[in-house]
Short mmCIF file of C-alpha atoms in Angstrom, two decimals:
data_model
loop_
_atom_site.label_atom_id
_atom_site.label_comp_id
_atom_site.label_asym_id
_atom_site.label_seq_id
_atom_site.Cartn_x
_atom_site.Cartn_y
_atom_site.Cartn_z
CA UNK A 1 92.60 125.22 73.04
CA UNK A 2 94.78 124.77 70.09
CA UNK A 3 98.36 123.62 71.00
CA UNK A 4 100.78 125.61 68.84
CA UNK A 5 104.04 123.67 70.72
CA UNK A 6 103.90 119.66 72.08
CA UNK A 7 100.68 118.53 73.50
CA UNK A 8 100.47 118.59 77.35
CA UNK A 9 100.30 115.03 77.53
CA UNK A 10 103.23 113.98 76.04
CA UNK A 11 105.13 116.11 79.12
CA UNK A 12 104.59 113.77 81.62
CA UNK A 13 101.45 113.02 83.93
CA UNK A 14 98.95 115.45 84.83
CA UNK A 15 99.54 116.02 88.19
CA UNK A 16 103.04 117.85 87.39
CA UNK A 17 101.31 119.18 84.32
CA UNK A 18 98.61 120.81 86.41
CA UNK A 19 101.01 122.68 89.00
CA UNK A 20 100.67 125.89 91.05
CA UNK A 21 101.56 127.68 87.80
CA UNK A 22 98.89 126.14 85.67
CA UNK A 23 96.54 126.59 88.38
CA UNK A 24 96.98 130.09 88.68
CA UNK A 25 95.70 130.20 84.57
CA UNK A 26 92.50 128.63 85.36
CA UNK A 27 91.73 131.29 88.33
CA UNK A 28 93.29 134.53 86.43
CA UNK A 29 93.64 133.82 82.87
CA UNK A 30 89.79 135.42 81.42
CA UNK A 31 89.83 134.00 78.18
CA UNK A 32 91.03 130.45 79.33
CA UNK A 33 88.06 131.25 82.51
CA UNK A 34 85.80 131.80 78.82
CA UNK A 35 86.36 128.78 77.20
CA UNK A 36 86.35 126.22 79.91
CA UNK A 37 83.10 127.91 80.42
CA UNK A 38 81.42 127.52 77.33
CA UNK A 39 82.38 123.72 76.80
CA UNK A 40 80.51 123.17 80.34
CA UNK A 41 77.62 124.70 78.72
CA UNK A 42 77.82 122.96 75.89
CA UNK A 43 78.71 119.98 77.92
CA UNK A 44 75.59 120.54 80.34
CA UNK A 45 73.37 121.05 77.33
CA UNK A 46 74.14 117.65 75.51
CA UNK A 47 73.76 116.38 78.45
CA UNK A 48 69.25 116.46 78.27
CA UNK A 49 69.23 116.75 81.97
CA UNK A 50 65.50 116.79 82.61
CA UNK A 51 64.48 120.55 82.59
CA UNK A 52 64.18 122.27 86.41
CA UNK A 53 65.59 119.51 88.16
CA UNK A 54 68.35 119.68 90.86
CA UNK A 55 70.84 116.75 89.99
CA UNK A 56 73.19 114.65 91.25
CA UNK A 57 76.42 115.05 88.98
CA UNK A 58 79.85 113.78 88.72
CA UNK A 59 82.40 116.42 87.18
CA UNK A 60 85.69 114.37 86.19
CA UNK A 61 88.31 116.60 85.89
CA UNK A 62 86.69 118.89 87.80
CA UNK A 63 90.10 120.91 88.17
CA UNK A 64 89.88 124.54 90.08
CA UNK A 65 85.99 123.76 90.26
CA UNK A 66 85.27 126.23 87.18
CA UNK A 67 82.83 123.53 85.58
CA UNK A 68 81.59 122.73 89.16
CA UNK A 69 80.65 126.24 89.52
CA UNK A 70 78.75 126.36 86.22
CA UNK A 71 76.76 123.26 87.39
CA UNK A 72 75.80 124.91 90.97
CA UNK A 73 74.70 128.01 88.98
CA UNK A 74 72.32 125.91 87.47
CA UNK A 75 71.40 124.28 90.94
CA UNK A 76 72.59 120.80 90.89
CA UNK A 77 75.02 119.27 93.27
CA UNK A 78 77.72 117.74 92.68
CA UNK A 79 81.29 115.74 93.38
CA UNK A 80 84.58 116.52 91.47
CA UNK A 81 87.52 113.80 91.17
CA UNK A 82 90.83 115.26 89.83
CA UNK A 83 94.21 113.75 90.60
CA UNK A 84 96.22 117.65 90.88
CA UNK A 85 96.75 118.69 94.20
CA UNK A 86 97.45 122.20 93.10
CA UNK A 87 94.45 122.36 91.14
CA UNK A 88 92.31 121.32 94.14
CA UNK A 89 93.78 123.58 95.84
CA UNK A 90 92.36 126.41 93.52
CA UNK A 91 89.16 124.99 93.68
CA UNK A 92 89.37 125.27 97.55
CA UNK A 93 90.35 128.85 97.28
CA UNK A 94 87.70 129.69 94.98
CA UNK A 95 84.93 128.07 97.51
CA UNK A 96 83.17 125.77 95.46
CA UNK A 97 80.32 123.46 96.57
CA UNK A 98 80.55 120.42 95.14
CA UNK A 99 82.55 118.14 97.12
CA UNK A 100 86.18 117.27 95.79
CA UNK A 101 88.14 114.13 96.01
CA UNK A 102 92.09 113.50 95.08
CA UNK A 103 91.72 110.73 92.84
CA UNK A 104 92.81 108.79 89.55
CA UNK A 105 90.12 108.46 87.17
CA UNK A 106 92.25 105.49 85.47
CA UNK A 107 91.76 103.58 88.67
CA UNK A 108 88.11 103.44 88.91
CA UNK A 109 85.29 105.85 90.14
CA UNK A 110 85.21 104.65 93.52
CA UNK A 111 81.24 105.18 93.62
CA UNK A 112 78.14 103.13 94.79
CA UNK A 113 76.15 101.75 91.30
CA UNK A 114 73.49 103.83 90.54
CA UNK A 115 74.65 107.23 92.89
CA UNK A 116 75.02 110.07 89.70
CA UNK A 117 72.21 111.36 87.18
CA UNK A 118 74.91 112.57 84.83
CA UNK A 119 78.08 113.14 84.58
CA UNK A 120 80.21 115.77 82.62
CA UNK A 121 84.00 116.22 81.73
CA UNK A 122 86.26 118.77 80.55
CA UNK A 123 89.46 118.20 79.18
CA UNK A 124 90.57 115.63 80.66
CA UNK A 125 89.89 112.03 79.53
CA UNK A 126 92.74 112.60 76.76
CA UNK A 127 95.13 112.34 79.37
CA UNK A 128 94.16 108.24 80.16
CA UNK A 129 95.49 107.81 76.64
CA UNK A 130 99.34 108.46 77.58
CA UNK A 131 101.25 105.87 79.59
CA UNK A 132 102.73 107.66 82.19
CA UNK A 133 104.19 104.88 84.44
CA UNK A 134 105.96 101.28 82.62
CA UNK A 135 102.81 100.08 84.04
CA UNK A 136 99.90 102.09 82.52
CA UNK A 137 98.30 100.45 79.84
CA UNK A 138 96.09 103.09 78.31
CA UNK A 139 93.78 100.34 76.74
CA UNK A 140 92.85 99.15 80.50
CA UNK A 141 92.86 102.78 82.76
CA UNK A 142 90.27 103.53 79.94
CA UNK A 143 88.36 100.16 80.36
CA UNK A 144 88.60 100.79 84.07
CA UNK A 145 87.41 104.58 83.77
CA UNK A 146 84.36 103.19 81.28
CA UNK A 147 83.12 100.52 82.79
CA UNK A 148 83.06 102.21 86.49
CA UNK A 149 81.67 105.49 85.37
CA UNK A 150 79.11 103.35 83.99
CA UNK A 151 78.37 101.40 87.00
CA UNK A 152 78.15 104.97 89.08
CA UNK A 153 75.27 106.19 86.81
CA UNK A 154 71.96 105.79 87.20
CA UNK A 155 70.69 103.55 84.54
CA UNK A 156 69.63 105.59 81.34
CA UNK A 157 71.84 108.45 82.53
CA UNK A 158 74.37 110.26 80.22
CA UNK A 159 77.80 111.24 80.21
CA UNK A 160 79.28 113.95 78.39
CA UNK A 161 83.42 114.47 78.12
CA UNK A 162 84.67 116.85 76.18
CA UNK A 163 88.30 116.12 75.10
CA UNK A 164 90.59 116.81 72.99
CA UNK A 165 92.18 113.41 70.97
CA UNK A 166 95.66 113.69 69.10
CA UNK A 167 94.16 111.68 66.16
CA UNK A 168 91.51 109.60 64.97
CA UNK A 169 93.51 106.43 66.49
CA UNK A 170 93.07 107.78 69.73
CA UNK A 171 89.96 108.68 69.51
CA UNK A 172 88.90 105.56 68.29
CA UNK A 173 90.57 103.72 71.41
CA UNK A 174 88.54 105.96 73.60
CA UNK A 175 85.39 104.73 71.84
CA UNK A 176 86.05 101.39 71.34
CA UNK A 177 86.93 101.14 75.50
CA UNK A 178 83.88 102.89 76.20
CA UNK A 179 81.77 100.32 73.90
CA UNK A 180 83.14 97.31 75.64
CA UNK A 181 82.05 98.77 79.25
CA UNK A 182 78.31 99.34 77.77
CA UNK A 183 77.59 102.37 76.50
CA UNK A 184 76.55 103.80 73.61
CA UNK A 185 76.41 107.05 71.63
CA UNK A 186 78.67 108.72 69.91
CA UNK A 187 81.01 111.83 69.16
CA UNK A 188 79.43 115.18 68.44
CA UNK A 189 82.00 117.49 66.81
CA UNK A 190 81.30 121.29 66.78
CA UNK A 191 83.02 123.55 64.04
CA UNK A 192 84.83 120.87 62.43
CA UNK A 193 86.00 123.31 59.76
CA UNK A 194 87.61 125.50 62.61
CA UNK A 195 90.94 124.47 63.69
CA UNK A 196 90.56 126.97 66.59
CA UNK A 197 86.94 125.79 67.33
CA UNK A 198 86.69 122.66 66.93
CA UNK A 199 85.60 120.63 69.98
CA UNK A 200 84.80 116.96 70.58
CA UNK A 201 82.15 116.02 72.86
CA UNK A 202 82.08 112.37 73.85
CA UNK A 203 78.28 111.95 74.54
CA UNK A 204 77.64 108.68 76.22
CA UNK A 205 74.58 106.74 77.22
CA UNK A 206 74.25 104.23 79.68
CA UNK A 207 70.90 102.90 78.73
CA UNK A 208 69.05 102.00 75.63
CA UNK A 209 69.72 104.26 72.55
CA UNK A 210 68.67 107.17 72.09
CA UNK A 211 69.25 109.83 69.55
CA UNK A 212 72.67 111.73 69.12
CA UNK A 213 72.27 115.33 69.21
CA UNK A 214 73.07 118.12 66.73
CA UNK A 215 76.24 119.48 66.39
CA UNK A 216 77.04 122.84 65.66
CA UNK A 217 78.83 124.71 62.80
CA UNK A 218 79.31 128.28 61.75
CA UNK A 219 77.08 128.01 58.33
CA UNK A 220 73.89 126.58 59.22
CA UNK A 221 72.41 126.30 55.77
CA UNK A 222 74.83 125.24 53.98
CA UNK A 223 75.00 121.30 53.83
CA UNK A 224 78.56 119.88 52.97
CA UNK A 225 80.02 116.48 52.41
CA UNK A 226 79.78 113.78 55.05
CA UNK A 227 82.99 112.28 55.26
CA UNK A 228 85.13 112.61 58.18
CA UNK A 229 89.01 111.05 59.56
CA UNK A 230 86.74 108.97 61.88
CA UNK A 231 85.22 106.34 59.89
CA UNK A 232 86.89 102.70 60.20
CA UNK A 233 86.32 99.53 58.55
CA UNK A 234 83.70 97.42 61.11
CA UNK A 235 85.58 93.88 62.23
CA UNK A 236 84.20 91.27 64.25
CA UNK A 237 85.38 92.91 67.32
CA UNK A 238 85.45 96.54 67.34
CA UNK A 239 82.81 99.20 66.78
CA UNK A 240 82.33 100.90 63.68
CA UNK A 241 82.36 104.53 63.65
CA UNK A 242 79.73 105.58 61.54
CA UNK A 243 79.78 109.57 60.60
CA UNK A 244 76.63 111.06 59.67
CA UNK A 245 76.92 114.91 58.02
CA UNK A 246 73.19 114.76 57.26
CA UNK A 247 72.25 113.09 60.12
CA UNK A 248 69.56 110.17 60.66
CA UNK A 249 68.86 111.08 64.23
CA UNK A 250 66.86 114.23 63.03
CA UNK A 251 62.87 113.67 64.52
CA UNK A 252 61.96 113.75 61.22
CA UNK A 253 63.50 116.71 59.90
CA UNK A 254 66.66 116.98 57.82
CA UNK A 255 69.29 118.64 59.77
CA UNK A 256 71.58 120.95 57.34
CA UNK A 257 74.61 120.66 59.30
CA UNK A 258 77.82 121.06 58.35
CA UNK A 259 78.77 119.93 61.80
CA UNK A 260 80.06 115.93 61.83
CA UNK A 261 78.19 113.42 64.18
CA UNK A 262 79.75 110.27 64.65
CA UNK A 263 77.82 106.97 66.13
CA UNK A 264 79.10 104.01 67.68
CA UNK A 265 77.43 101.29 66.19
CA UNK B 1 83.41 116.11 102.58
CA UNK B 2 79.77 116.18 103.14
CA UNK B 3 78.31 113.05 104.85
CA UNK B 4 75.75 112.48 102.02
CA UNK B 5 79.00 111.96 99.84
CA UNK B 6 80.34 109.26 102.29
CA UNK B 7 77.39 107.52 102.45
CA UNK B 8 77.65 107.00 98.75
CA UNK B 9 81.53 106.62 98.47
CA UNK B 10 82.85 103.04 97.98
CA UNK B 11 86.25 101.61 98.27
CA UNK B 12 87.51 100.57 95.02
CA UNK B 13 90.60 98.73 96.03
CA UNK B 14 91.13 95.73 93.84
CA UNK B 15 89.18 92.87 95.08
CA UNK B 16 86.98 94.25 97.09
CA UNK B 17 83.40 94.89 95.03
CA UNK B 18 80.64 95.12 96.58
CA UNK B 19 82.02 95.03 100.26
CA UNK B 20 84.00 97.95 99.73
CA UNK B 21 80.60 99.85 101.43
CA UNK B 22 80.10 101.39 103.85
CA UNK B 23 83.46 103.43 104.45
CA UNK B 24 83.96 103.59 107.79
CA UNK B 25 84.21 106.89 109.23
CA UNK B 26 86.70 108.70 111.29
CA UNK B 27 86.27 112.26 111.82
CA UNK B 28 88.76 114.64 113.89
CA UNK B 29 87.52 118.10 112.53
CA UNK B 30 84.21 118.71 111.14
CA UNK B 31 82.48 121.96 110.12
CA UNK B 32 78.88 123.10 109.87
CA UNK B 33 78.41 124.91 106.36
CA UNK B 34 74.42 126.72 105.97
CA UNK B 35 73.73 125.50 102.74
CA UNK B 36 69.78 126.54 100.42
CA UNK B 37 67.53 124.22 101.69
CA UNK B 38 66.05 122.41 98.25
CA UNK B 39 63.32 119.94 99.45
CA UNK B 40 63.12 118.41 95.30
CA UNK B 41 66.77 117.06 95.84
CA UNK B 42 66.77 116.08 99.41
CA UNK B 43 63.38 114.13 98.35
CA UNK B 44 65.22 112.48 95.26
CA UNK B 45 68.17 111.85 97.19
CA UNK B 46 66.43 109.50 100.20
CA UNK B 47 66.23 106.94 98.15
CA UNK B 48 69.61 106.13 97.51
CA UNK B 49 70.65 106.82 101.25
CA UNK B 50 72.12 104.18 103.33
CA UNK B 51 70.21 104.32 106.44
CA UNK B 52 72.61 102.31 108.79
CA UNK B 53 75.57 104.10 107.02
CA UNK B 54 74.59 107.72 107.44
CA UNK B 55 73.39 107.11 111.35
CA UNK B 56 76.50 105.92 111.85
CA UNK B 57 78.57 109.02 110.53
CA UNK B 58 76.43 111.14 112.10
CA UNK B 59 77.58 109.14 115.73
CA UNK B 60 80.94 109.73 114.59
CA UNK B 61 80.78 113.25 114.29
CA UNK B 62 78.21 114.13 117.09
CA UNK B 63 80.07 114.55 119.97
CA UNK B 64 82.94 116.49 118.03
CA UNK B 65 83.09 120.17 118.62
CA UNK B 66 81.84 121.86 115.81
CA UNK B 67 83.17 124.27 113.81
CA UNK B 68 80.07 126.62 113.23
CA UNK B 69 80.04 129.53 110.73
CA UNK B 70 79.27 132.61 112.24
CA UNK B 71 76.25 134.08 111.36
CA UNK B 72 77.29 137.26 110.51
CA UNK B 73 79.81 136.25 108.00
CA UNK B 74 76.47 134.33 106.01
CA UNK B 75 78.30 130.92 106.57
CA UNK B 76 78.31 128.69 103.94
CA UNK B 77 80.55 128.15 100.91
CA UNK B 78 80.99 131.22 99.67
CA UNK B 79 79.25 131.15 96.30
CA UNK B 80 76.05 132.05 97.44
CA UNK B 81 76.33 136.00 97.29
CA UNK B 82 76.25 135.44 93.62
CA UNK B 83 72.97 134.64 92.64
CA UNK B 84 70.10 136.58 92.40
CA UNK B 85 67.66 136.97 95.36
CA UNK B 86 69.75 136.02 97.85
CA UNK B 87 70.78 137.71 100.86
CA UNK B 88 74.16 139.32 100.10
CA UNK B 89 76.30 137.48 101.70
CA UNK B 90 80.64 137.11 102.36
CA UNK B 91 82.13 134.11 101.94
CA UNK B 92 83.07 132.46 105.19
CA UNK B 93 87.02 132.96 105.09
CA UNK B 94 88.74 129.23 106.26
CA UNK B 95 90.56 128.67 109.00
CA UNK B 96 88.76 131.52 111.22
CA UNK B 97 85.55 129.48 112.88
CA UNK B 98 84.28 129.68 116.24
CA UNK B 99 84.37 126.51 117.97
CA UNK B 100 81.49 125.06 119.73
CA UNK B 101 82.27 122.79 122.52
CA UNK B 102 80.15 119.35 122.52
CA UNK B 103 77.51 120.88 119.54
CA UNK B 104 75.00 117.92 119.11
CA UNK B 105 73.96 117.48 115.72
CA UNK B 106 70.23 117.67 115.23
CA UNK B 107 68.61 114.18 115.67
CA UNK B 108 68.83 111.64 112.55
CA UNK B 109 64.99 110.30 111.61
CA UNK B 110 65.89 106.89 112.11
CA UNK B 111 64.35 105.91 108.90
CA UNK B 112 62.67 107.21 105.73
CA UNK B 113 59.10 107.97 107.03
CA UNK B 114 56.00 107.50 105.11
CA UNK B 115 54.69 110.09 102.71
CA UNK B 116 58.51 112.17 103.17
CA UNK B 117 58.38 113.49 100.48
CA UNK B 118 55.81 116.10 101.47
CA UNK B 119 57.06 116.33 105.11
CA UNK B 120 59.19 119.59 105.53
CA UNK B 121 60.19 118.61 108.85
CA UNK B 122 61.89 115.83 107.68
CA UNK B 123 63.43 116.89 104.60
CA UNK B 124 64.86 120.18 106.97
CA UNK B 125 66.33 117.61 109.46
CA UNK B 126 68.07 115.09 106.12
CA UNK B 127 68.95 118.35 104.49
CA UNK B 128 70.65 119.07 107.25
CA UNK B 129 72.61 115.80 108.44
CA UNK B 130 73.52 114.98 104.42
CA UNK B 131 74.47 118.50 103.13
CA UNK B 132 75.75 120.85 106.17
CA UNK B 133 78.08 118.78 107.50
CA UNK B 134 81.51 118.42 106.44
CA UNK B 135 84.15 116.38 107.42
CA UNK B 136 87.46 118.66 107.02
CA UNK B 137 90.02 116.13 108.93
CA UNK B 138 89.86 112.37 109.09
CA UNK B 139 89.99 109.11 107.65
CA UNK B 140 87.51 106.93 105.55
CA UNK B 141 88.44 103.11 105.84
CA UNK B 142 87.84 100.14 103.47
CA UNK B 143 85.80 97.74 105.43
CA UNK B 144 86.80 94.33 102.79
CA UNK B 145 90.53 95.46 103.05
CA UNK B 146 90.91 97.61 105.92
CA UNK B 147 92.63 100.25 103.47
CA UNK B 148 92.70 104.26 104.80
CA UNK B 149 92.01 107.15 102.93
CA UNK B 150 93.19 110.39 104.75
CA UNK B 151 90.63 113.56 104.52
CA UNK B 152 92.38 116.24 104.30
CA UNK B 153 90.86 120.33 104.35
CA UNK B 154 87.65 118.32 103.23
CA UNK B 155 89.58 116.32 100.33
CA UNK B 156 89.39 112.89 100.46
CA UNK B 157 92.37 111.19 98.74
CA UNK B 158 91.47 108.22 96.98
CA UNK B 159 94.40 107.76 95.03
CA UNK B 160 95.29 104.06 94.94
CA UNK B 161 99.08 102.33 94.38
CA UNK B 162 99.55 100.17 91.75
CA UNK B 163 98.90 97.15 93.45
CA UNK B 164 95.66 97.86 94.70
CA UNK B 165 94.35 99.19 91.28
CA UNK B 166 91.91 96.64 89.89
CA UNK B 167 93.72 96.95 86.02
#
């Protein structure tokens, strides 16, 4: 969604955010019901779940269950953490089956190792970058969040959040975090040239590399230039971010993409 | 909460690790939900079962009466009616079940039995115990710090203060 006015984060923590009212968009509102949709898709599909398999998936976020339902449609199970009240309570009106939990996703995932074949996010993980409390440090509720999700996956499993970052500096603190708690992969942006479409996926693995996948644009065949606001200067310490227009992870094709790709190296 | 979720929930107070498992359970209001019996995802899930865990949830919530969805209603989380094939079916509406008095669950298998993936029987019975029952009132303790998390209308809230967050 493209915030005209202030960003929702910078109102105060997401469980006032995500009130009755707000609630009552995710349930009613079609075209919001449309787009949360679609990103699950999208979400799901980055995700390489192996094809006609029931999974075991963690949905972070999971709000009034709208992503949840997506999921079920597609027959996996799954559990939803999300710390609104009021949204839960939506998602218990609308019937879902995945199990829900009231929880903070800054505090851990509070998971056996090895219990989820996936996990997806819509967004939400945006909101761990906003100190909320004197005593939030967004540097370690991310660190916590990262290196717990990645303890609650099955090894080799992926995670895919789609989020929405206020600039390449938060962004790059997501990333870096996620780096230090193991995983690797990268950022797939779709429609970067659309300030209305443009959507960042987080695609995370938490086993040995593997390649990034396409992103998507509106003009296939054209091929544009590579550089992107994402790119940083690689220190002893932190991940580069290395963006690839024209892609290496092709299987030996040349993707003509327009769409940006970014990898943490 | 279903009891397959509790047996993989794990407290994550700071401190605790590894012997924040099993949660222990306390149930006062549980509810039988029908659910599409898939035999590939019980089978993948046995594996990652705890077998002491889940038998003793299921003691727990045994003896309970049961809230049981009424067949006529279709049972089950109401979701089902939408896909194609099925039966069509209404959503069970909350907070209208029939309760039956001293409802024994069906037996636990004590144990994963040899060749289960294959064995109907089984699966049916671990399909049954892991994703039809769920826990709508109760509490879920920490076993390292003897911490509660209330379940309430299925929701377990994990939410942690600050001083028990591991940051």
């Amino acid at each position: 969604m493209a915030f005209r006015g202030k960003r929702p984060e910078h109102g105060g923590p997401p469980e006032l955010f995500y009130d009755k009212n707000e609630a009552r968009k995710y349930v009613r509102n079609s075209r919001m019901i449309d787009v949360q949709t679609q990103m699950t898709g999208r979400a799901l599909e980055l995700l390489c779940l192996p094809e006609g398999q029931p999974c075991y998936l963690l949905d972070i976020g999971c709000g009034s269950g709208l992503s949840g339902d997506y999921l079920s449609d597609e027959g996996h199970y799954w559990v939803g953490i999300d710390i609104s009240p009021a949204m839960l309570d939506a998602a218990l009106d609308r019937d879902t089956e995945g199990d829900l939990l009231l929880g903070d996703m800054g505090q851990g995932i509070p998971f056996k190792p090895g219990t989820f074949d996936g996990c997806i996010s819509i967004s939400a993980v945006q909101w761990l970058c906003n100190a909320n409390k004197k005593s939030d440090i967004p540097a370690k509720r991310l660190y916590c969040f990262f290196s717990s999700l990645y303890s609650v996956l099955v090894r080799g499993a992926r995670a895919v959040l789609q989020l929405y970052p206020e600039n390449s500096e938060q962004l790059e603190l997501i990333t870096i975090q996620a780096t230090k708690a193991g995983f690797t992969g990268g950022v797939v942006v779709d429609f970067p040239n659309s300030a209305k479409a443009k959507k960042f996926y987080l695609c995370l693995f938490s086993g040995p590399s593997t390649f990034l996948p396409k992103a998507l644009t509106e003009t296939t065949d054209e091929e544009e230039a590579t550089e992107s606001a994402f790119t940083s200067e690689r220190t002893s310490m932190g991940p580069a971010l290395r963006c690839s227009g024209n892609g290496c992870y092709s299987n030996g094709e040349r993707p003509s993409v327009a769409g940006i790709m970014l990898e943490i190296v | 909460m279903k009891l397959l979720t509790h047996n993989l929930l794990s407290s994550h107070v700071r401190g605790v690790g590894p012997r924040g498992f099993p949660l222990r359970l306390q149930a006062t209001e549980v509810r039988i939900n029908p659910v599409e019996f898939n035999p590939e995802f019980v089978a993948r899930m046995i594996p990652k079962v705890e077998w002491a865990a889940l038998l003793e949830a299921a003691d727990t919530v045994r003896t309970l009466p049961h809230a049981r969805a009424r067949p006529e209603w279709g049972g089950g989380r109401g979701r089902s009616h939408r896909r194609p094939g099925s039966l069509a079916r209404v959503g069970m509406p909350r907070g209208d079940l029939g309760l039956c008095p001293q409802l024994h669950l069906v037996e636990v298998p004590k144990e994963p039995i040899e060749g289960y993936e294959h064995d109907e029987k089984f699966l049916r019975k671990m399909h049954h115990v892991l994703l039809e029952v769920d826990v709508l009132e109760g509490t879920l303790q920490c076993p390292e710090s003897g911490r509660l998390f209330p379940i309430s209308r299925g929701i377990p809230n994990m939410l942690l203060s600050d001083e028990e967050t591991e940051t």
